[in-house]
Every structure is written in C-alpha cells, then in structure tokens.
Short mmCIF file of C-alpha atoms and ligand atoms in Angstrom, two decimals:
data_model
loop_
_atom_site.label_atom_id
_atom_site.label_comp_id
_atom_site.label_asym_id
_atom_site.label_seq_id
_atom_site.Cartn_x
_atom_site.Cartn_y
_atom_site.Cartn_z
CA MET Y 23 0.00 0.00 0.00
CA ILE Y 24 1.33 3.44 -0.92
CA VAL Y 25 0.04 6.31 1.23
CA ALA Y 26 0.66 9.84 -0.08
CA ILE Y 27 0.33 12.63 2.47
CA ASP Y 28 0.61 16.23 1.26
CA GLY Y 29 -0.01 19.57 2.86
CA PRO Y 30 1.46 22.99 3.65
CA ALA Y 31 4.19 23.83 6.15
CA ALA Y 32 3.51 22.70 9.72
CA SER Y 33 0.15 21.16 8.85
CA GLY Y 34 1.12 18.11 10.91
CA LYS Y 35 1.60 15.90 7.85
CA GLY Y 36 5.05 14.74 8.98
CA THR Y 37 3.92 13.62 12.42
CA LEU Y 38 0.87 11.95 10.91
CA ALA Y 39 2.92 10.23 8.22
CA LYS Y 40 5.31 8.84 10.83
CA ARG Y 41 2.48 7.47 12.94
CA VAL Y 42 0.63 6.03 9.96
CA ALA Y 43 3.85 4.31 8.85
CA VAL Y 44 4.39 2.76 12.30
CA HIS Y 45 0.73 1.68 12.44
CA TYR Y 46 0.98 -0.24 9.16
CA GLY Y 47 4.64 -1.29 9.54
CA LEU Y 48 5.63 0.61 6.39
CA PRO Y 49 8.79 2.63 5.69
CA HIS Y 50 8.34 6.40 5.75
CA LEU Y 51 10.01 9.11 3.68
CA ASP Y 52 9.77 12.77 4.70
CA THR Y 53 10.46 14.24 1.25
CA GLY Y 54 10.90 17.76 2.64
CA LEU Y 55 14.21 16.55 4.06
CA LEU Y 56 15.49 15.98 0.50
CA TYR Y 57 14.94 19.65 -0.40
CA ARG Y 58 16.29 20.79 2.96
CA ALA Y 59 19.43 18.72 2.39
CA VAL Y 60 19.94 20.04 -1.14
CA ALA Y 61 19.74 23.60 0.22
CA ARG Y 62 22.17 22.72 3.03
CA ASP Y 63 24.69 21.25 0.60
CA ALA Y 64 24.30 24.15 -1.85
CA LEU Y 65 24.89 26.72 0.91
CA ALA Y 66 27.91 24.75 2.18
CA GLN Y 67 29.40 24.93 -1.33
CA GLY Y 68 28.65 28.65 -1.60
CA ILE Y 69 26.10 28.10 -4.36
CA ASP Y 70 23.34 30.63 -5.01
CA LEU Y 71 20.02 28.91 -4.16
CA ASP Y 72 18.39 30.70 -7.07
CA ASP Y 73 20.84 29.19 -9.59
CA ALA Y 74 18.76 26.29 -10.94
CA GLY Y 75 21.52 24.48 -12.86
CA THR Y 76 24.03 24.34 -10.04
CA ALA Y 77 21.35 23.50 -7.46
CA ALA Y 78 20.27 20.59 -9.68
CA LYS Y 79 23.85 19.29 -9.75
CA VAL Y 80 23.86 19.37 -5.96
CA ALA Y 81 20.52 17.49 -5.95
CA SER Y 82 21.95 14.81 -8.26
CA GLY Y 83 24.82 14.23 -5.86
CA LEU Y 84 22.70 14.19 -2.69
CA GLN Y 85 23.71 11.53 -0.16
CA VAL Y 86 20.46 10.34 1.39
CA ALA Y 87 22.41 8.94 4.36
CA THR Y 88 22.73 12.55 5.56
CA LEU Y 89 18.98 13.15 5.94
CA ASP Y 90 19.04 12.64 9.71
CA ASP Y 91 21.20 15.76 10.15
CA PRO Y 92 19.57 17.89 12.93
CA ALA Y 93 20.63 21.04 11.02
CA LEU Y 94 17.87 20.22 8.53
CA ARG Y 95 15.21 20.94 11.16
CA THR Y 96 15.79 24.67 11.56
CA VAL Y 97 13.51 27.45 10.31
CA GLY Y 98 16.26 28.65 7.97
CA ALA Y 99 16.58 25.19 6.42
CA GLY Y 100 12.85 25.12 5.60
CA GLU Y 101 13.01 28.55 4.03
CA ALA Y 102 16.12 27.64 1.99
CA ALA Y 103 14.46 24.35 0.94
CA SER Y 104 11.49 26.18 -0.54
CA ARG Y 105 13.90 28.23 -2.68
CA VAL Y 106 15.67 25.25 -4.26
CA ALA Y 107 12.33 23.36 -4.51
CA ARG Y 108 11.12 25.89 -7.08
CA HIS Y 109 13.57 24.65 -9.72
CA PRO Y 110 12.13 21.95 -12.01
CA ALA Y 111 15.63 20.50 -12.54
CA VAL Y 112 16.09 20.05 -8.79
CA ARG Y 113 12.72 18.28 -8.56
CA THR Y 114 13.59 16.03 -11.49
CA ALA Y 115 16.90 15.08 -9.89
CA LEU Y 116 15.06 13.93 -6.76
CA LEU Y 117 12.24 12.09 -8.53
CA ALA Y 118 13.81 8.65 -9.08
CA TYR Y 119 14.82 8.24 -5.45
CA GLN Y 120 11.32 9.11 -4.22
CA ARG Y 121 9.64 6.79 -6.73
CA SER Y 122 11.91 3.88 -5.92
CA PHE Y 123 11.28 4.44 -2.20
CA ALA Y 124 7.53 4.38 -2.85
CA ASN Y 125 7.62 1.28 -5.01
CA ARG Y 126 9.07 -1.10 -2.42
CA ALA Y 127 7.40 -4.48 -2.23
CA ASP Y 128 5.14 -3.75 0.77
CA GLY Y 129 4.60 -0.10 -0.04
CA ALA Y 130 5.50 3.06 1.85
CA VAL Y 131 4.23 6.29 3.36
CA LEU Y 132 5.59 9.50 1.80
CA ASP Y 133 4.82 13.04 2.87
CA GLY Y 134 5.50 16.30 1.07
CA ARG Y 135 3.87 18.75 -1.32
CA ASP Y 136 3.56 16.81 -4.59
CA ILE Y 137 3.37 13.16 -3.57
CA GLY Y 138 -0.23 12.62 -4.69
CA THR Y 139 0.12 14.79 -7.80
CA VAL Y 140 3.60 14.04 -9.21
CA ILE Y 141 5.60 11.44 -7.30
CA CYS Y 142 2.90 8.79 -6.74
CA PRO Y 143 -0.12 9.71 -8.85
CA ASP Y 144 -1.33 6.10 -8.47
CA ALA Y 145 -0.97 5.97 -4.67
CA ASP Y 146 -3.58 3.74 -3.00
CA VAL Y 147 -4.54 6.47 -0.56
CA LYS Y 148 -3.98 10.24 -0.81
CA LEU Y 149 -4.49 12.57 2.12
CA PHE Y 150 -4.23 16.34 1.96
CA VAL Y 151 -3.63 17.65 5.47
CA ASN Y 152 -4.43 21.28 6.14
CA ALA Y 153 -5.00 23.76 8.97
CA SER Y 154 -5.24 27.54 9.15
CA ALA Y 155 -1.97 29.48 8.91
CA GLU Y 156 -2.44 30.70 12.51
CA VAL Y 157 -2.89 27.18 13.88
CA ARG Y 158 0.09 25.91 11.89
CA ALA Y 159 2.24 28.79 13.10
CA MET Y 160 1.28 28.07 16.73
CA ARG Y 161 2.17 24.38 16.30
CA ARG Y 162 5.54 25.21 14.72
CA PHE Y 163 6.21 27.84 17.42
CA LEU Y 164 5.56 25.28 20.19
CA GLU Y 165 7.69 22.67 18.40
CA LEU Y 166 10.64 25.06 17.97
CA THR Y 167 10.50 26.55 21.47
CA GLY Y 168 10.12 22.99 22.84
CA ARG Y 169 13.43 22.19 21.15
CA GLY Y 170 15.01 25.23 22.83
CA ILE Y 171 15.03 27.36 19.67
CA ALA Y 172 14.24 31.02 20.44
CA VAL Y 173 11.71 32.41 17.94
CA SER Y 174 8.75 34.77 18.11
CA GLU Y 175 5.24 33.66 17.17
CA ALA Y 176 5.04 36.54 14.69
CA SER Y 177 8.22 35.51 12.87
CA VAL Y 178 7.03 31.89 12.62
CA LEU Y 179 3.70 33.04 11.16
CA ALA Y 180 5.53 35.27 8.67
CA ASP Y 181 7.74 32.33 7.62
CA ILE Y 182 4.72 30.05 7.17
CA ARG Y 183 2.95 32.65 5.03
CA ALA Y 184 6.07 33.26 2.90
CA ARG Y 185 6.54 29.53 2.34
CA ASP Y 186 2.84 29.01 1.55
CA GLU Y 187 3.10 31.76 -1.05
CA ARG Y 188 6.24 30.25 -2.63
CA ASP Y 189 4.91 26.66 -2.55
CA LEU Y 190 1.46 27.57 -3.90
CA THR Y 191 2.55 29.85 -6.73
CA ARG Y 192 5.63 28.13 -8.17
CA GLY Y 193 5.34 26.84 -11.73
CA SER Y 194 6.78 23.40 -11.04
CA ALA Y 195 4.73 20.97 -8.90
CA PRO Y 196 2.97 23.66 -6.85
CA LEU Y 197 1.27 22.66 -3.62
CA VAL Y 198 -2.21 21.58 -4.67
CA GLN Y 199 -4.66 18.98 -3.45
CA ALA Y 200 -4.84 16.09 -5.94
CA PRO Y 201 -8.39 15.70 -7.30
CA ASP Y 202 -8.59 12.22 -5.76
CA ALA Y 203 -7.06 13.18 -2.39
CA VAL Y 204 -9.17 13.31 0.75
CA LEU Y 205 -8.94 16.53 2.76
CA LEU Y 206 -8.05 16.17 6.42
CA GLU Y 207 -8.63 19.57 8.08
CA THR Y 208 -6.83 19.51 11.42
CA SER Y 209 -7.31 23.06 12.75
CA ASN Y 210 -9.58 21.69 15.49
CA LEU Y 211 -7.92 18.30 15.96
CA ASP Y 212 -5.03 17.39 18.23
CA ILE Y 213 -2.50 14.90 16.92
CA ASP Y 214 -4.27 11.84 18.38
CA ALA Y 215 -7.59 12.88 16.86
CA ALA Y 216 -5.91 13.67 13.52
CA PHE Y 217 -4.20 10.27 13.58
CA ARG Y 218 -7.51 8.45 14.25
CA ALA Y 219 -9.17 10.43 11.45
CA ALA Y 220 -6.30 9.56 9.08
CA ILE Y 221 -6.56 5.84 9.86
CA ASP Y 222 -10.35 5.94 9.34
CA LEU Y 223 -9.85 7.63 5.94
CA ILE Y 224 -7.16 5.13 4.91
CA GLU Y 225 -9.31 2.15 5.96
CA ALA Y 226 -12.29 3.59 4.08
CA ALA Y 227 -10.21 4.17 0.94
CA MET Y 228 -8.73 0.66 1.09
CA SER Y 229 -12.10 -1.00 1.59
CA CYS Y 230 -13.56 1.00 -1.30
CA ALA Y 231 -10.64 -0.10 -3.50
CA GLY Y 232 -11.14 -3.70 -2.34
CA ARG Y 233 -14.81 -3.60 -3.33
CA ALA Y 234 -14.00 -1.97 -6.69
CA GLY Y 235 -11.25 -4.51 -7.42
O1 LIG O 318 7.95 20.53 7.74
P1 LIG O 318 7.52 21.59 6.80
O2 LIG O 318 6.17 21.33 6.23
O3 LIG O 318 7.68 22.96 7.36
O4 LIG O 318 8.54 21.60 5.60
P2 LIG O 318 9.07 20.41 4.69
O5 LIG O 318 7.96 19.43 4.40
O6 LIG O 318 10.33 19.88 5.26
O7 LIG O 318 9.38 21.17 3.30
C1 LIG O 318 10.31 22.23 3.21
C2 LIG O 318 10.13 22.86 1.84
O8 LIG O 318 10.53 21.90 0.84
C3 LIG O 318 8.70 23.24 1.48
O9 LIG O 318 8.35 24.56 1.87
C4 LIG O 318 8.64 23.05 -0.03
O10 LIG O 318 9.04 24.21 -0.71
C5 LIG O 318 9.69 21.98 -0.30
N1 LIG O 318 9.10 20.66 -0.59
C6 LIG O 318 8.65 20.44 -1.87
O11 LIG O 318 8.67 21.33 -2.71
N2 LIG O 318 8.16 19.22 -2.23
C7 LIG O 318 8.09 18.23 -1.33
N3 LIG O 318 7.62 17.03 -1.71
C8 LIG O 318 8.52 18.44 0.00
C9 LIG O 318 8.99 19.69 0.35
#
C-alpha cells in the first residue's frame, strides 16, 4: 500500500505520516528533508540557491544517508528548501529516489507537497492535510521553542505565510490537493484525533478499492 500525504508547512503531515507508517509497519520518507538537504549542501558549497543548474547538480549528488542531520530541522533550512524546490531541474533530480522508495514491495508512506500529484499519482490512498496558517504557526512555534530554539510567534507566522506563497505559486509541482485526495482539516484536531481520522480515511479508501477490485 502506498500512502501519499501532502499539505502545507507545519500542517502536521510529517507527524501523521510517521504514525501512519508505524501503524501499518511501512517505511516512511519525509520528502521535505530531501529539499532541505539540497539547500544545506548548496549553501555549504557557496552556491546561489536561485541558480537552478548548479542547485540541480547538488541534488543529483545528494547523499540520502545525511537526511538525519539535525541542522535540517531549523527554520532557515525550511526557508532555503522552498527556494531550491522551485527549480524543475532540482525536482527532477530527486524524482527517481522518491519513486523507488515508494515502489518497495510492501509499499510506503511518503509526505511532502507533490506526492499525490507528481511522485505517486497512483498511490492507493492520498491525504491532503491542512490547517489555518495561525494554527500551523502556533504548532511550529511550540515545536521550535520545545526544542530550545528562540523564535517569536510573529516571525514563525511570517515564515509560514512566505513559504505558503512560494509553494502555492511556483510553476513546477505547486502545492495543490490532488483531485482524488481526501482533505483532512486539522485546525480543530489534536495529533491523536488527527491520527484516528487519518486511519479511518485510509481504511475507508482501502475497503472502497477492495470492493471496486
Ligand atoms: O515541515 P515543513 O512542512 O515545514 O517543511 P518540509 O515538508 O520539510 O518542506 C520544506 C520545503 O521543501 C517546502 O516549503 C517546499 O518548498 C519543499 N518541498 C517540496 O517542494 N516538495 C516536497 N515534496 C517536499 C517539500
């Protein structure tokens, strides 16, 4: 079973994807880490993040073993990721890895922005996780301050809005709900409630597919 989970920054898709993966015993790929790592490597090499060709070369040489780097979890890394993620050539360079991850024998759970639309258009289940910008900013603020990172609520909200704008308006694989994705609106749900809702939606989609097949 392939589960595609998309949504905007701090919508909770990553936490949900992790829990869904554990629940079904499937491997999980947080595809945002790929873009974060490309930006990290580009900055380390002094490359301009707006230079598509050079950023794509960095993406082609990405070592996925480095995705657990804690430096990828900062606010700056998310912002830099959304700059390299605009380049079609960067996205193309990362496509094969994501597809091969998804197409493992038992399936996988992937989360990102374009999983249901571009990476796994034939995923068995597609969820689009959303929440208001204010709720997402509050969640990210609590997450960052909980990790001892000093930020203001206002700056987190501004970052979320800037990334929404960049992710929604870019020409290549913009953030959009796939026509066959189910919307999971989590503004009024805590993580346990969102997780239960996600499992219910996945079970419903799988039983529908079972009946159809
Ligand atoms: O955790 P959060 O939602 O804040 O960010 P992320 O999922 O790690 O993604 C960071 C940035 O990478 C996003 O703002 C997107 O610009 C980009 N991204 C993308 O374009 N496509 C994906 N499949 C995943 C992330």
